[in-house]
XYZ file of C-alpha atoms in Angstrom:
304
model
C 117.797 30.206 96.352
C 120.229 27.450 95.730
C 122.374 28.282 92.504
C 124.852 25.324 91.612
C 126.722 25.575 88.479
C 126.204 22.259 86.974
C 122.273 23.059 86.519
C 123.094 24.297 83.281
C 122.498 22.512 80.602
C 122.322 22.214 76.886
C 119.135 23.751 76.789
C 120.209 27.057 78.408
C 123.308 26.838 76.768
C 121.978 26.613 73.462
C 119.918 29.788 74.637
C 122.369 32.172 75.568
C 124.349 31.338 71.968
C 120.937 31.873 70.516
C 120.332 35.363 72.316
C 123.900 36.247 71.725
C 124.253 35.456 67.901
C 120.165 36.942 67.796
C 120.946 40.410 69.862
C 117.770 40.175 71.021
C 115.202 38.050 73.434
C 112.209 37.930 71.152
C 114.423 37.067 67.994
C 115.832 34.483 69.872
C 112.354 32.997 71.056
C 111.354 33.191 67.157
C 114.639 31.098 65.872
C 113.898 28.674 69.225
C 109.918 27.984 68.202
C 109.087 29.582 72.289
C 107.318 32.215 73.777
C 109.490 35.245 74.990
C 108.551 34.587 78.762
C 110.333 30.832 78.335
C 113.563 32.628 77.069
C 113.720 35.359 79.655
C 112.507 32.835 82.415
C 115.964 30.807 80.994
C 118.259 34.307 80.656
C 117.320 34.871 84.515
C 118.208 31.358 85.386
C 121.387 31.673 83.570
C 122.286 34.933 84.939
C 121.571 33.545 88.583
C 123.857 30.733 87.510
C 126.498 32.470 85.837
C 126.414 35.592 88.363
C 126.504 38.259 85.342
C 123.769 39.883 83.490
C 125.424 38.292 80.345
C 123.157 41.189 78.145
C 122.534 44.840 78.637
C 119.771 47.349 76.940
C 121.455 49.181 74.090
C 118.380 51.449 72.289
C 116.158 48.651 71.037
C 118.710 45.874 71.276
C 120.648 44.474 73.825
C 124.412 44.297 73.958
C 126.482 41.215 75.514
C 128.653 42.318 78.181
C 132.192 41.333 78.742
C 131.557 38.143 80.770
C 128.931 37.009 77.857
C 131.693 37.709 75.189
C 134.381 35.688 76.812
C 132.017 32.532 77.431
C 130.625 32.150 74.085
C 133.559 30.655 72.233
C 133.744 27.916 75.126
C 130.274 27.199 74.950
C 130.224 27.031 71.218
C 132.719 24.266 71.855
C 130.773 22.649 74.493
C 127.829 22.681 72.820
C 129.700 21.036 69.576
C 131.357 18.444 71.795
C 127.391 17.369 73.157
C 126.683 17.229 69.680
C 128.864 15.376 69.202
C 128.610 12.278 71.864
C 125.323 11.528 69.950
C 126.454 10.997 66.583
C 129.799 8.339 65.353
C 131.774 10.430 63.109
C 132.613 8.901 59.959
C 135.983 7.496 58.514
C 136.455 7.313 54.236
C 140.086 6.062 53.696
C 139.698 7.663 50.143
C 138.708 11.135 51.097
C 141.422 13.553 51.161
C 139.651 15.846 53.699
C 139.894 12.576 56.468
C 142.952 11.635 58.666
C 143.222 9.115 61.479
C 146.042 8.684 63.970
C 146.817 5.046 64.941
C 149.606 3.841 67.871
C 150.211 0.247 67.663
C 151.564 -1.993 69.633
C 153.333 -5.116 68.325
C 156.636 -6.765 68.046
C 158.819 -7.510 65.343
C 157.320 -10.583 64.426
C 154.152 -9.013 63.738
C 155.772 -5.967 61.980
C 157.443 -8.739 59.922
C 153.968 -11.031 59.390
C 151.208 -8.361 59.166
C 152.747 -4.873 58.580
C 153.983 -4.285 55.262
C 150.502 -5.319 53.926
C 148.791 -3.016 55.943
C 151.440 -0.290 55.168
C 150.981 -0.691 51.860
C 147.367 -0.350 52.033
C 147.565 3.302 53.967
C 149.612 4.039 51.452
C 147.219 3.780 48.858
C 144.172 5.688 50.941
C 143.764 9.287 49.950
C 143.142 10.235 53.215
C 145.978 11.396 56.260
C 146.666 8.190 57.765
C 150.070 7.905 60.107
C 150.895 4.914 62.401
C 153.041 4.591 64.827
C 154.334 1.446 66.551
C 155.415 0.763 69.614
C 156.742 -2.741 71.275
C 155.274 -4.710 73.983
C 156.502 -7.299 75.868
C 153.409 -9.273 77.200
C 149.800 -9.583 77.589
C 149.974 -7.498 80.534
C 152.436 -4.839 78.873
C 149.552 -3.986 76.153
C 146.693 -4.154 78.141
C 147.957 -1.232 80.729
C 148.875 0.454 77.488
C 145.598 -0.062 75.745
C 143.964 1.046 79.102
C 145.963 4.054 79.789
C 145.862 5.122 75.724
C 149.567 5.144 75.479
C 148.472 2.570 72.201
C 145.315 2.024 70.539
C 145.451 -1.302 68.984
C 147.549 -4.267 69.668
C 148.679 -7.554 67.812
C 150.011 -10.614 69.629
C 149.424 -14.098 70.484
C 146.140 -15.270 71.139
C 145.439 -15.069 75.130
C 142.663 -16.600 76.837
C 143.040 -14.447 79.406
C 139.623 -12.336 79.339
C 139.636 -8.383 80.505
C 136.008 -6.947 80.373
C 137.533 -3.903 78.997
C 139.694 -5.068 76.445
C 138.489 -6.526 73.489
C 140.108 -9.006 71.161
C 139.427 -10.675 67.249
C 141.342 -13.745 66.278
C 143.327 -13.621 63.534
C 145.298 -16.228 62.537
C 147.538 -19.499 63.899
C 151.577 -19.840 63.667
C 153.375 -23.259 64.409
C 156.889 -23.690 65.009
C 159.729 -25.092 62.468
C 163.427 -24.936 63.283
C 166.080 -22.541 61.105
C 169.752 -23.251 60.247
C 172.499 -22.484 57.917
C 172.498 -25.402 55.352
C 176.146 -24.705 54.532
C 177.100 -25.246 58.432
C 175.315 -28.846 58.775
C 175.528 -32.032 57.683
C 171.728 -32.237 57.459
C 168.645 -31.158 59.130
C 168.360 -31.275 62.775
C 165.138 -32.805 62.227
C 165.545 -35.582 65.210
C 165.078 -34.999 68.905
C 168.364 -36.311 69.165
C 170.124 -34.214 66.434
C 168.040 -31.275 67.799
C 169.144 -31.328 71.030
C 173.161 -31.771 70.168
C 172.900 -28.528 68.488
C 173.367 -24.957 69.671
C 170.455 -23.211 69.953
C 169.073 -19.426 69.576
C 166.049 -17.939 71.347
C 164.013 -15.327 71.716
C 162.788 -13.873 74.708
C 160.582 -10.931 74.500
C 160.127 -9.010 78.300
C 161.462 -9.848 81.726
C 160.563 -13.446 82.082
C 163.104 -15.910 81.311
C 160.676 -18.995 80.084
C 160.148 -20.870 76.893
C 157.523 -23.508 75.969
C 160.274 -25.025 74.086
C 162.497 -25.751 77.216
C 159.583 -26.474 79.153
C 158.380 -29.300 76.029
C 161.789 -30.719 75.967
C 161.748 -30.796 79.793
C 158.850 -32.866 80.057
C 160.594 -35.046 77.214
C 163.401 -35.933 79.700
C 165.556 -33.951 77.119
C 167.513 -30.217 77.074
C 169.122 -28.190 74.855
C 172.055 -25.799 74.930
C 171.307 -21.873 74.522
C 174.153 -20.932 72.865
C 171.985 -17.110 72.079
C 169.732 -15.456 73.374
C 167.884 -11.877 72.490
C 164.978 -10.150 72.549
C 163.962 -9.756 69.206
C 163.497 -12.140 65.833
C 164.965 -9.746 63.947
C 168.182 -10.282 65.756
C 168.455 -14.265 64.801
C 169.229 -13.753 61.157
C 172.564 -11.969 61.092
C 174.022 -13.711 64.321
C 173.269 -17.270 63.498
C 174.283 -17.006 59.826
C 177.482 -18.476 59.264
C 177.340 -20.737 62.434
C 175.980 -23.881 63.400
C 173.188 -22.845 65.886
C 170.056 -23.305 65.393
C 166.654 -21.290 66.090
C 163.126 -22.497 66.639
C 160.847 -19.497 65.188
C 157.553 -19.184 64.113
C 157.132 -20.622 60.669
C 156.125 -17.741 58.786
C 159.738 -15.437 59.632
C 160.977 -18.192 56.736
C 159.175 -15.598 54.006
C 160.708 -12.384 55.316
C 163.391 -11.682 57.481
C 164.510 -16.073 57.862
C 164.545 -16.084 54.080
C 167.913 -17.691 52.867
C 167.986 -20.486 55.561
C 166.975 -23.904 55.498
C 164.225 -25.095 57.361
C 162.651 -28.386 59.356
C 159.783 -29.452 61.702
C 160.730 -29.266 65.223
C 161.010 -32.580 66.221
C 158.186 -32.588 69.195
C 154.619 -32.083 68.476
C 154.438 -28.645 69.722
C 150.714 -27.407 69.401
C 149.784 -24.706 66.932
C 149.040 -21.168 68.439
C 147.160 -18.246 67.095
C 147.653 -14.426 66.941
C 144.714 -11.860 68.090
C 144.279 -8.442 67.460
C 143.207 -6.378 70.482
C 141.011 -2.817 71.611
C 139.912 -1.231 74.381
C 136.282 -1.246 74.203
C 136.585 3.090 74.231
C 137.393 2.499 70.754
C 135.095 -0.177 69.757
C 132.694 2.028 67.652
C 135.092 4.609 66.553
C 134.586 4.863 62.684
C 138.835 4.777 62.079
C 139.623 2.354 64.339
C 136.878 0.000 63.175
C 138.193 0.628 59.836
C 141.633 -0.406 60.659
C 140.857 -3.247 62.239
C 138.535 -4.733 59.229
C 142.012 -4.172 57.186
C 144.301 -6.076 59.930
C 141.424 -9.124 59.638
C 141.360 -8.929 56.213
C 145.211 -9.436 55.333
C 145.637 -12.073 58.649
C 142.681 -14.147 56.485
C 145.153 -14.139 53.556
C 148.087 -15.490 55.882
C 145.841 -18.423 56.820
């Protein structure tokens, strides 16, 4: 006969635990609702499986033997894990018992825009919430992350590239306004030519060396100078400050970390963009994650 391991299954599984919590065959076929020829038709099949008796006669009873004793904390595990893949397990941000581990992946525009609300809401849950962040420098960048689980969640600007795997919910749309210290200019470089006799700041996040900024004013017939360049927003603030040169940034920075300077429209109509929050579709019906995400949608809707 032709024994493979993988013909077990829960059902002889579930036996042997049965049999072994039970000590006997014909207790076990009570607590199972079968006859005692179906559960010592299954105990032979398992033994032929298994290659040991897995129960001895001791008087009346029967004894597991050392084999049987070393199995059944794994397959009390098993069993709970098969249980498991059939049911979603819940998530209450107010019970104490609950806890959730999130790894997010953002830069520091978004932990600028978006975070503090949300860090001040899993503060006020009851139950064991922790985040960590983590940056990313691209579309590709988070979706190699998302797919090898190195993050669970990302939020950055609104792709249209589409990955059957990775899921995405828009949240919200940015435009661009320039920054400056007031005390440093005459008055606001608000004119394509006043723009583009200015120094200028940017930020480049990753390897690539582009702007749709340059690339606008390019088409234009126009350039500017890059006096600065980084690779974060959070950067801009204390080396521009005191200086003439100017940065183009998302508009919102002006209520956190651009608060203090003075502001004006960029002087070309560049188009509005939006910001996305993404998944991998592994997570889409986890009970946390879904939770967290509702939050994130919930405070971008206030930013709009």
């Amino acid at each position: 006969m032709n024994i493979d391991e993988l013909d077990l299954d829960y059902r002889l599984l579930r036996l042997f635990l049965t049999i072994y919590d039970e000590g006997s065959v014909t207790a076990a076929a009570n607590r199972l609702g079968v006859g005692q020829p179906t559960v010592s038709h299954g105990l032979d099949r398992l033994r032929q499986i298994v290659g040991d008796p897995l129960f001895v006669r001791s008087g009346r009873s029967i004894s597991p033997t050392a084999h049987a004793d070393e199995i059944a904390p794994q397959i009390r595990v098993l069993l709970q894990g098969m249980r498991d893949l059939t049911r979603v397990v819940t998530f209450d941000p107010d019970n104490p018992d609950h806890f959730a581990r999130f790894t997010l992946g953002a830069n520091d525009y978004e932990v600028a825009v978006v975070l503090p609300a949300l860090m001040q809401r899993l503060q006020a849950c009851k139950a064991d919430i922790r985040l960590k962040i983590l940056s990313i420098s691209g579309e590709d960048h988070f979706v190699s992350l998302l797919r090898n689980g190195k993050i669970d969640h990302a939020i950055s600007i609104q792709s249209a590239g589409k990955h059957a795997d990775i899921a995405m919910q828009a949240l919200f749309r940015e435009r661009m306004r320039c920054f400056y210290d007031p005390a440093f200019h005459d008055g606001p470089p608000d004119t394509l030519d006043r723009y583009c006799a200015a120094d200028h700041a940017r930020v480049i996040i990753g390897a690539n060396d582009v702007s749709a900024i340059d690339d606008m004013l390019r088409a234009a017939g126009r350039s500017r100078r890059t006096a600065l360049q980084v690779s974060t927003f959070a950067s801009i603030p204390n080396l521009i400050r005191g200086t003439k040169i100017i940065a183009t940034l998302p508009s919102r920075l002006s209520e956190n970390m651009m608060g203090g300077f003075a502001t004006c429209e960029f002087p070309l109509a560049f188009p509005g963009y939006g910001f996305a929050q993404y998944w991998h579709v592994r997570n889409a019906a986890n009970a946390a994650h879904k939770w967290l995400r509702s939050e994130i949608f919930r405070i971008a809707r206030g930013l709009v």
